[in-house]
Coordinates of C-alpha atoms in Angstrom, one line a residue:
M132 CA -29.1 13.9 11.4
K133 CA -30.8 10.5 11.3
Q134 CA -31.5 10.9 7.6
K135 CA -27.9 11.7 6.9
L136 CA -26.8 8.6 8.8
I137 CA -29.2 6.4 6.9
L138 CA -28.0 7.9 3.6
L139 CA -24.3 7.3 4.6
L140 CA -25.1 3.6 5.5
S141 CA -26.9 3.1 2.2
L142 CA -23.9 4.6 0.3
L143 CA -21.5 2.3 2.2
L144 CA -23.7 -0.7 1.5
S145 CA -23.9 0.1 -2.2
I146 CA -20.1 0.5 -2.4
S147 CA -19.6 -2.9 -0.6
M148 CA -22.1 -4.6 -2.9
F149 CA -20.4 -3.1 -6.0
S150 CA -17.0 -4.3 -4.7
Q151 CA -18.3 -7.8 -4.2
E152 CA -19.8 -7.9 -7.7
N153 CA -16.5 -6.9 -9.2
T154 CA -14.5 -9.5 -7.2
Q155 CA -13.8 -12.6 -9.2
S156 CA -12.2 -15.9 -8.0
F157 CA -10.3 -18.2 -10.2
S158 CA -8.5 -21.5 -9.9
L159 CA -5.7 -21.9 -12.5
Q160 CA -7.9 -23.9 -14.9
E161 CA -10.8 -21.5 -14.4
A162 CA -8.4 -18.6 -15.2
I163 CA -7.3 -20.4 -18.4
N164 CA -10.9 -21.1 -19.5
Y165 CA -11.9 -17.5 -18.8
A166 CA -8.9 -16.0 -20.7
L167 CA -9.5 -18.2 -23.8
Q168 CA -13.0 -16.6 -24.0
N169 CA -12.1 -13.0 -22.9
N170 CA -8.5 -12.3 -23.6
R171 CA -8.4 -9.6 -26.2
T172 CA -5.8 -11.3 -28.4
A173 CA -7.8 -14.6 -28.3
K174 CA -11.0 -12.8 -29.2
N175 CA -9.3 -11.1 -32.2
A176 CA -8.0 -14.5 -33.4
T177 CA -11.6 -15.7 -33.3
R178 CA -12.7 -12.7 -35.3
D179 CA -9.9 -13.4 -37.8
I180 CA -11.5 -16.9 -38.5
E181 CA -14.9 -15.3 -39.1
A182 CA -13.3 -12.7 -41.4
A183 CA -11.5 -15.6 -43.3
K184 CA -14.9 -17.4 -43.7
H185 CA -16.4 -14.2 -45.2
Q186 CA -13.3 -13.8 -47.4
K187 CA -13.7 -17.3 -48.7
W188 CA -17.3 -16.6 -49.7
E189 CA -16.2 -13.3 -51.2
T190 CA -13.7 -15.2 -53.4
T191 CA -16.3 -17.9 -54.3
S192 CA -18.9 -15.3 -55.2
T193 CA -16.8 -13.7 -58.0
G194 CA -17.3 -16.9 -60.1
L195 CA -21.0 -16.9 -59.6
P196 CA -23.5 -14.9 -61.7
Q197 CA -23.3 -11.2 -61.2
I198 CA -26.2 -8.9 -61.9
S199 CA -25.8 -5.1 -62.2
A200 CA -28.2 -2.4 -63.2
E201 CA -27.7 1.1 -64.7
V202 CA -30.0 4.0 -65.1
G203 CA -28.8 7.0 -67.1
Y204 CA -30.2 10.4 -68.1
Q205 CA -28.6 12.8 -70.7
N206 CA -29.5 16.3 -71.6
W207 CA -27.7 18.1 -74.4
L208 CA -27.4 21.7 -73.1
K209 CA -26.3 22.5 -76.7
Q210 CA -26.7 19.7 -79.2
Q211 CA -23.8 18.6 -81.3
V212 CA -24.0 19.8 -85.0
S213 CA -23.0 17.6 -87.9
L214 CA -22.2 18.7 -91.4
I215 CA -23.4 16.7 -94.4
P216 CA -23.2 17.5 -98.2
A217 CA -26.0 20.0 -99.1
E218 CA -26.6 18.2 -102.4
F219 CA -28.3 15.4 -100.4
F220 CA -31.1 17.8 -99.8
G221 CA -31.0 19.4 -103.3
G222 CA -28.4 22.0 -102.4
N223 CA -25.4 23.1 -104.4
P224 CA -22.5 20.6 -104.7
G225 CA -19.6 21.5 -102.5
E226 CA -21.7 23.1 -99.8
F227 CA -22.6 21.5 -96.4
A228 CA -25.8 21.6 -94.4
E229 CA -25.8 21.9 -90.6
V230 CA -27.8 19.0 -89.1
T231 CA -28.5 17.9 -85.5
F232 CA -29.3 14.2 -84.9
G233 CA -31.5 12.8 -82.2
T234 CA -33.4 14.4 -79.4
K235 CA -32.2 16.9 -76.9
Q236 CA -32.9 14.5 -73.9
S237 CA -32.7 10.8 -73.4
A238 CA -33.1 8.2 -70.6
T239 CA -31.9 4.6 -70.4
A240 CA -32.4 1.7 -67.9
T241 CA -30.2 -1.4 -68.4
A242 CA -29.7 -4.7 -66.4
T243 CA -26.7 -6.9 -67.2
L244 CA -25.9 -10.5 -66.1
T245 CA -22.3 -11.7 -66.4
Q246 CA -20.9 -15.1 -65.8
K247 CA -17.3 -16.5 -65.7
L248 CA -17.0 -19.5 -68.0
F249 CA -13.3 -20.2 -67.5
D250 CA -10.7 -18.4 -65.4
G251 CA -7.6 -20.2 -64.1
S252 CA -6.9 -17.6 -61.5
Y253 CA -10.4 -18.0 -60.1
L254 CA -9.9 -21.7 -59.6
V255 CA -6.6 -21.0 -57.8
G256 CA -8.3 -18.3 -55.8
L257 CA -10.9 -20.8 -54.4
Q258 CA -8.1 -23.1 -53.2
S259 CA -6.2 -20.1 -51.7
A260 CA -9.3 -19.0 -49.8
K261 CA -9.6 -22.5 -48.2
V262 CA -5.9 -22.4 -47.2
F263 CA -6.3 -18.9 -45.8
L264 CA -9.1 -20.2 -43.6
E265 CA -6.9 -23.0 -42.4
I266 CA -4.1 -20.5 -41.7
S267 CA -6.5 -18.4 -39.6
K268 CA -7.6 -21.5 -37.7
N269 CA -4.0 -22.5 -37.0
A270 CA -3.3 -18.9 -35.8
K271 CA -6.2 -19.3 -33.4
V272 CA -4.8 -22.5 -32.0
K273 CA -1.3 -20.9 -31.7
T274 CA -2.8 -17.9 -30.0
D275 CA -4.8 -20.0 -27.5
L276 CA -1.6 -21.9 -26.6
E277 CA 0.3 -18.7 -26.0
V278 CA -2.6 -17.2 -24.0
R279 CA -2.7 -20.4 -21.9
K280 CA 1.0 -20.2 -21.2
A281 CA 0.7 -16.4 -20.4
V282 CA -2.1 -17.1 -18.0
I283 CA 0.0 -19.8 -16.2
N284 CA 3.0 -17.5 -16.0
A285 CA 0.9 -14.5 -14.7
Y286 CA -1.1 -16.7 -12.3
G287 CA 2.2 -18.2 -11.0
N288 CA 3.7 -14.7 -10.6
V289 CA 0.8 -13.6 -8.4
L290 CA 1.1 -16.7 -6.2
L291 CA 4.9 -16.1 -6.0
A292 CA 4.4 -12.5 -4.9
E293 CA 1.7 -13.5 -2.3
E294 CA 3.9 -16.3 -0.9
S295 CA 7.0 -14.0 -0.8
F296 CA 5.0 -11.3 0.9
A297 CA 3.7 -13.7 3.6
I298 CA 7.2 -15.2 4.2
I299 CA 8.9 -11.8 4.5
E300 CA 6.2 -10.5 6.8
K301 CA 6.8 -13.6 9.0
N302 CA 10.5 -13.0 8.9
K303 CA 10.0 -9.4 9.8
A304 CA 7.8 -10.3 12.9
I305 CA 10.5 -12.7 14.1
L306 CA 13.3 -10.1 13.6
E307 CA 11.3 -7.4 15.4
K308 CA 10.8 -9.7 18.4
N309 CA 14.5 -10.7 18.4
L310 CA 15.6 -7.1 18.1
N311 CA 13.3 -6.0 21.0
D312 CA 14.6 -8.8 23.2
L313 CA 18.2 -8.0 22.3
S314 CA 17.7 -4.3 22.9
K315 CA 16.5 -5.0 26.4
M316 CA 19.6 -7.2 27.0
F317 CA 21.8 -4.4 25.7
E318 CA 20.2 -1.9 28.0
N319 CA 20.9 -4.2 30.9
G320 CA 24.5 -4.6 29.9
L321 CA 24.1 -8.2 28.9
E322 CA 24.8 -7.8 25.2
E323 CA 27.0 -5.7 22.9
E324 CA 25.8 -2.8 20.8
E325 CA 27.2 -4.5 17.7
S326 CA 24.7 -7.4 18.0
V327 CA 21.8 -4.9 18.1
E328 CA 23.2 -3.1 15.0
Q329 CA 23.6 -6.4 13.1
L330 CA 19.9 -7.2 13.7
Q331 CA 19.0 -3.7 12.7
I332 CA 20.8 -4.1 9.4
T333 CA 19.0 -7.4 8.7
L334 CA 15.6 -5.9 9.6
S335 CA 16.3 -2.9 7.3
G336 CA 17.0 -5.2 4.4
V337 CA 13.8 -7.2 5.2
N338 CA 11.7 -4.0 5.3
S339 CA 13.1 -3.0 1.9
S340 CA 12.3 -6.4 0.4
L341 CA 8.8 -6.3 1.9
N342 CA 8.1 -2.9 0.3
N343 CA 9.4 -4.1 -3.1
T344 CA 7.3 -7.3 -2.9
T345 CA 4.2 -5.2 -2.1
R346 CA 4.8 -3.2 -5.3
L347 CA 5.5 -6.3 -7.3
K348 CA 2.4 -8.0 -6.0
T349 CA 0.2 -5.1 -7.3
L350 CA 1.9 -5.3 -10.7
A351 CA 1.5 -9.0 -10.8
Y352 CA -2.3 -8.8 -10.2
Q353 CA -2.6 -6.1 -12.9
M354 CA -0.7 -8.2 -15.4
L355 CA -2.9 -11.2 -14.6
N356 CA -6.1 -9.1 -15.1
I357 CA -4.9 -7.9 -18.5
T358 CA -4.0 -11.4 -19.5
L359 CA -7.5 -12.6 -18.5
G360 CA -9.2 -9.8 -20.4
L361 CA -10.4 -8.1 -17.2
H362 CA -10.0 -4.4 -16.2
V363 CA -6.5 -3.8 -15.0
Y364 CA -7.8 -2.8 -11.5
N365 CA -10.3 -5.6 -11.2
K366 CA -10.4 -7.3 -7.8
T367 CA -9.2 -10.8 -8.5
V368 CA -8.8 -13.7 -6.0
L369 CA -6.8 -16.8 -6.7
T370 CA -8.0 -20.1 -5.1
D371 CA -5.0 -22.3 -6.0
S372 CA -1.8 -22.3 -4.0
L373 CA 1.7 -22.3 -5.4
E374 CA 2.7 -25.6 -3.7
S375 CA -0.4 -27.5 -4.7
L376 CA 0.0 -26.4 -8.4
T377 CA 3.6 -27.5 -8.2
V378 CA 2.7 -31.0 -7.1
Q379 CA 0.0 -31.2 -9.7
N380 CA 2.4 -30.2 -12.5
I381 CA 5.1 -32.8 -11.7
S382 CA 4.6 -35.4 -14.4
L383 CA 7.6 -37.4 -15.7
D384 CA 5.3 -39.0 -18.3
L385 CA 5.4 -35.7 -20.2
V386 CA 9.2 -36.0 -20.4
D387 CA 8.9 -39.4 -22.1
S388 CA 6.4 -38.3 -24.7
D389 CA 7.6 -37.8 -28.3
L390 CA 7.1 -34.9 -30.5
N391 CA 4.3 -35.5 -33.1
L392 CA 4.8 -33.1 -36.0
D393 CA 1.2 -33.5 -37.1
N394 CA 0.1 -32.1 -33.8
S395 CA 2.7 -29.3 -33.7
I396 CA 0.9 -26.1 -34.5
D397 CA 4.2 -24.4 -35.6
F398 CA 4.8 -27.3 -38.1
Q399 CA 1.2 -27.0 -39.4
I400 CA 1.7 -23.2 -39.9
A401 CA 4.9 -23.8 -41.8
E402 CA 3.1 -26.5 -43.9
N403 CA 0.3 -24.1 -44.7
D404 CA 2.8 -21.4 -45.7
K405 CA 4.4 -23.8 -48.2
R406 CA 0.9 -24.7 -49.5
A407 CA 0.1 -21.0 -49.9
K408 CA 3.4 -20.5 -51.9
E409 CA 2.5 -23.4 -54.1
L410 CA -0.9 -21.8 -54.9
L411 CA 0.8 -18.4 -55.6
L412 CA 3.0 -20.2 -58.1
K413 CA -0.1 -21.8 -59.7
L414 CA -1.7 -18.4 -59.8
E415 CA 1.1 -16.8 -61.7
K416 CA 1.1 -19.7 -64.2
S417 CA -2.7 -19.5 -64.6
K418 CA -2.3 -15.9 -65.8
A419 CA -1.0 -17.3 -69.1
L420 CA -4.3 -19.1 -69.7
P421 CA -7.2 -17.5 -71.6
T422 CA -10.3 -16.3 -69.8
L423 CA -13.8 -16.8 -71.1
N424 CA -16.8 -14.7 -69.9
A425 CA -20.4 -14.5 -71.1
F426 CA -22.9 -11.7 -70.6
I427 CA -26.5 -10.9 -71.4
N428 CA -28.3 -7.6 -70.9
G429 CA -31.6 -6.0 -71.5
G430 CA -32.8 -2.4 -71.3
Y431 CA -35.1 0.3 -72.4
S432 CA -34.4 3.8 -73.8
A433 CA -36.6 6.8 -74.2
Y434 CA -36.0 10.1 -76.2
G435 CA -37.6 13.5 -76.2
D436 CA -36.8 17.2 -76.5
N437 CA -38.5 17.8 -73.1
F438 CA -38.4 15.9 -69.8
E439 CA -41.5 13.8 -70.2
F440 CA -40.0 10.4 -69.3
T441 CA -42.4 9.9 -66.3
N442 CA -45.5 10.3 -68.4
K443 CA -47.4 7.2 -69.2
D444 CA -47.6 8.1 -72.8
Q445 CA -43.8 8.2 -73.1
K446 CA -42.6 5.6 -75.5
W447 CA -39.8 3.3 -74.4
F448 CA -37.7 1.2 -76.8
G449 CA -36.5 -2.2 -75.6
S450 CA -33.1 -3.8 -76.5
S451 CA -31.2 -6.9 -75.5
L452 CA -27.7 -8.2 -76.1
F453 CA -25.8 -11.5 -75.6
G454 CA -22.1 -11.9 -75.9
V455 CA -19.1 -13.9 -75.1
N456 CA -15.6 -12.5 -74.4
L457 CA -12.4 -14.6 -74.9
N458 CA -9.3 -12.9 -73.6
I459 CA -6.0 -14.6 -74.8
P460 CA -2.7 -13.4 -73.2
I461 CA -0.1 -13.4 -75.9
F462 CA 3.0 -11.4 -74.9
S463 CA 3.8 -9.6 -71.7
S464 CA 7.4 -8.6 -72.3
L465 CA 8.4 -11.5 -70.0
G466 CA 6.5 -10.0 -67.1
R467 CA 4.5 -13.1 -66.4
S468 CA 7.7 -15.2 -66.7
A469 CA 9.4 -13.0 -64.1
A470 CA 6.4 -13.3 -61.7
T471 CA 6.4 -17.0 -62.1
Q472 CA 10.1 -17.3 -61.3
R473 CA 9.7 -15.1 -58.3
A474 CA 6.8 -17.3 -57.0
Q475 CA 9.0 -20.4 -57.6
I476 CA 11.8 -18.9 -55.5
N477 CA 9.4 -18.1 -52.7
L478 CA 8.2 -21.7 -52.8
E479 CA 11.7 -23.0 -52.5
K480 CA 12.2 -20.7 -49.5
A481 CA 9.0 -22.0 -47.9
K482 CA 10.2 -25.6 -48.4
D483 CA 13.5 -24.9 -46.6
D484 CA 11.6 -23.0 -43.9
L485 CA 9.5 -26.2 -43.3
I486 CA 12.6 -28.3 -42.9
E487 CA 14.1 -25.6 -40.6
T488 CA 10.9 -25.6 -38.5
E489 CA 11.0 -29.3 -38.1
Q490 CA 14.6 -29.3 -36.9
K491 CA 14.0 -26.4 -34.6
L492 CA 11.0 -28.1 -33.0
Q493 CA 13.0 -31.2 -32.4
L494 CA 15.7 -29.1 -30.7
Q495 CA 13.1 -27.0 -28.7
T496 CA 11.4 -30.1 -27.5
A497 CA 14.6 -31.6 -26.3
A498 CA 15.6 -28.4 -24.5
A499 CA 12.1 -28.0 -23.0
K500 CA 12.2 -31.5 -21.7
S501 CA 15.6 -31.0 -20.2
D502 CA 14.5 -27.7 -18.6
Y503 CA 11.4 -29.3 -17.2
Q504 CA 13.2 -32.3 -15.8
F505 CA 15.8 -29.9 -14.2
A506 CA 13.0 -27.8 -12.7
I507 CA 11.6 -30.9 -11.0
E508 CA 15.0 -31.9 -9.7
D509 CA 15.8 -28.4 -8.6
Y510 CA 12.5 -28.2 -6.7
D511 CA 13.4 -31.3 -4.7
N512 CA 16.9 -29.8 -4.1
K513 CA 15.6 -26.4 -3.0
K514 CA 13.0 -28.0 -0.7
Q515 CA 15.8 -29.9 1.1
N516 CA 18.0 -26.8 1.2
L517 CA 15.1 -24.8 2.8
N518 CA 14.7 -27.4 5.5
L519 CA 18.4 -27.3 6.2
A520 CA 18.5 -23.5 6.2
E521 CA 15.6 -23.4 8.7
R522 CA 17.3 -25.8 11.0
I523 CA 20.6 -23.9 10.8
E524 CA 19.0 -20.5 11.4
Q525 CA 17.1 -21.9 14.4
K526 CA 20.3 -23.4 15.9
N527 CA 22.2 -20.2 15.4
Q528 CA 19.4 -18.2 17.0
T529 CA 19.4 -20.5 20.0
K530 CA 23.2 -20.3 20.2
F531 CA 23.2 -16.5 19.9
F532 CA 20.8 -15.9 22.8
E533 CA 22.8 -18.5 24.8
G534 CA 26.0 -16.5 24.1
I535 CA 27.7 -19.2 22.1
A536 CA 27.3 -17.8 18.6
S537 CA 28.1 -14.2 17.4
S538 CA 25.6 -11.8 15.9
F539 CA 27.5 -12.1 12.6
D540 CA 26.9 -15.9 12.6
L541 CA 23.2 -15.3 13.3
R542 CA 22.9 -12.7 10.5
Q543 CA 24.7 -15.0 8.1
A544 CA 22.3 -17.9 9.0
Q545 CA 19.3 -15.6 8.6
T546 CA 20.5 -14.3 5.2
Q547 CA 21.0 -17.9 4.1
L548 CA 17.5 -18.8 5.2
Y549 CA 15.9 -15.8 3.3
T550 CA 17.8 -16.8 0.2
A551 CA 16.7 -20.4 0.5
Q552 CA 13.0 -19.3 0.9
Q553 CA 13.0 -17.3 -2.3
E554 CA 14.9 -20.0 -4.2
F555 CA 12.3 -22.5 -3.1
L556 CA 9.4 -20.3 -4.2
Q557 CA 11.1 -19.7 -7.6
A558 CA 11.8 -23.4 -8.0
M559 CA 8.1 -24.1 -7.6
L560 CA 7.2 -21.5 -10.1
D561 CA 9.8 -22.9 -12.5
V562 CA 8.1 -26.3 -12.4
I563 CA 4.8 -24.8 -13.4
N564 CA 6.2 -22.6 -16.1
K565 CA 8.5 -25.2 -17.6
K566 CA 5.7 -27.7 -17.9
A567 CA 3.6 -25.1 -19.7
E568 CA 6.4 -24.4 -22.1
L569 CA 6.8 -28.1 -22.9
E570 CA 3.0 -28.5 -23.3
T571 CA 2.9 -25.5 -25.7
I572 CA 5.6 -27.0 -27.9
L573 CA 4.1 -30.4 -28.0
N574 CA 0.5 -29.0 -28.2
S575 CA -0.4 -31.8 -25.8
I576 CA -3.4 -29.9 -24.5
N577 CA -5.3 -30.1 -27.8
N578 CA -4.5 -33.7 -28.5

């Protein structure tokens, strides 16, 4: 029995230690930093940069010397017969002699070095590889900005759920006490049954809200874990509060800041797209230019009627060849012309997209500033409304138990208070989220 108890205690201690090891605490900034390293989308964006670097070298290497080797073995199962005039060997004119040339078996080993001397498409390819790497880097910056915004939203949603849960629990405790007191008064004939029923309706609604908030809180934590790159059921603890983050994120200086297109990642992406279309146009044009390649090879060949190529007495015959190939495009049935015109059309589209992106960014910036400023103003307004709603509810509660106010008046004041509480929490979250939205558009974090 004693051994079983020790075993049980050891098991409980192991489970406790395991739970503690899997519990992680984050402030908002720590959560952002963690997500930028561990969020799966952010990690894939980093991998894309590495892949682009390898692709750049892959493109570069095609213009550098290339060496290949070839080893061959041939065995005539039945040698080919050739016919030649028999008179070559003293035979009768008009007759043919059957002759086989060469040996039944042969082996060859050849090494070839090739080098591009001129290829317009290769030069364009080098430029394209560089632009592709820049596009991958811009995509990484864009991804990091979106991940940061997603973490802020998910972190804020968890805090909102926690605050809502705490407030609703407090409201429930007060209602239960009021209902208990009122029920005793009703039993003593000092209060009407309708008053009890009004409080029961209010309590029922609060219980429903509490159950829903409990479910939402669980989902909010799971969404935050996924955004951070953690296991969905990881035990996560947040160290910042919703109100402290709201105060930290009130900054009117950000509203006065101007949009710098050179810092805007969306504008940079649009510019890179235009540059890529320019290079595609150059590529199509370069296909009309000649290409010049050189090669040199060397090899050995051996022949025999039997497989004796591994013997040291086997005789091998060496050979070497140098050459230059010039390929001149002459006529493609207007295929190259059509491809060039198509590339030109895509370039014009990219130019218009760049202008469109600039104008949209100006509009998005103005809208984000307006939304952020409204969120700050609404936060102050909802804070005042909450204070008023608390005072009104307290007054009606006092009046009700003094017999001055009706149960309907009390319920209306309570409902107004609960609405004001949720609106105030949402106003705080809006300040945090709207600032993150504006920072993402301005890319003010990376500049």
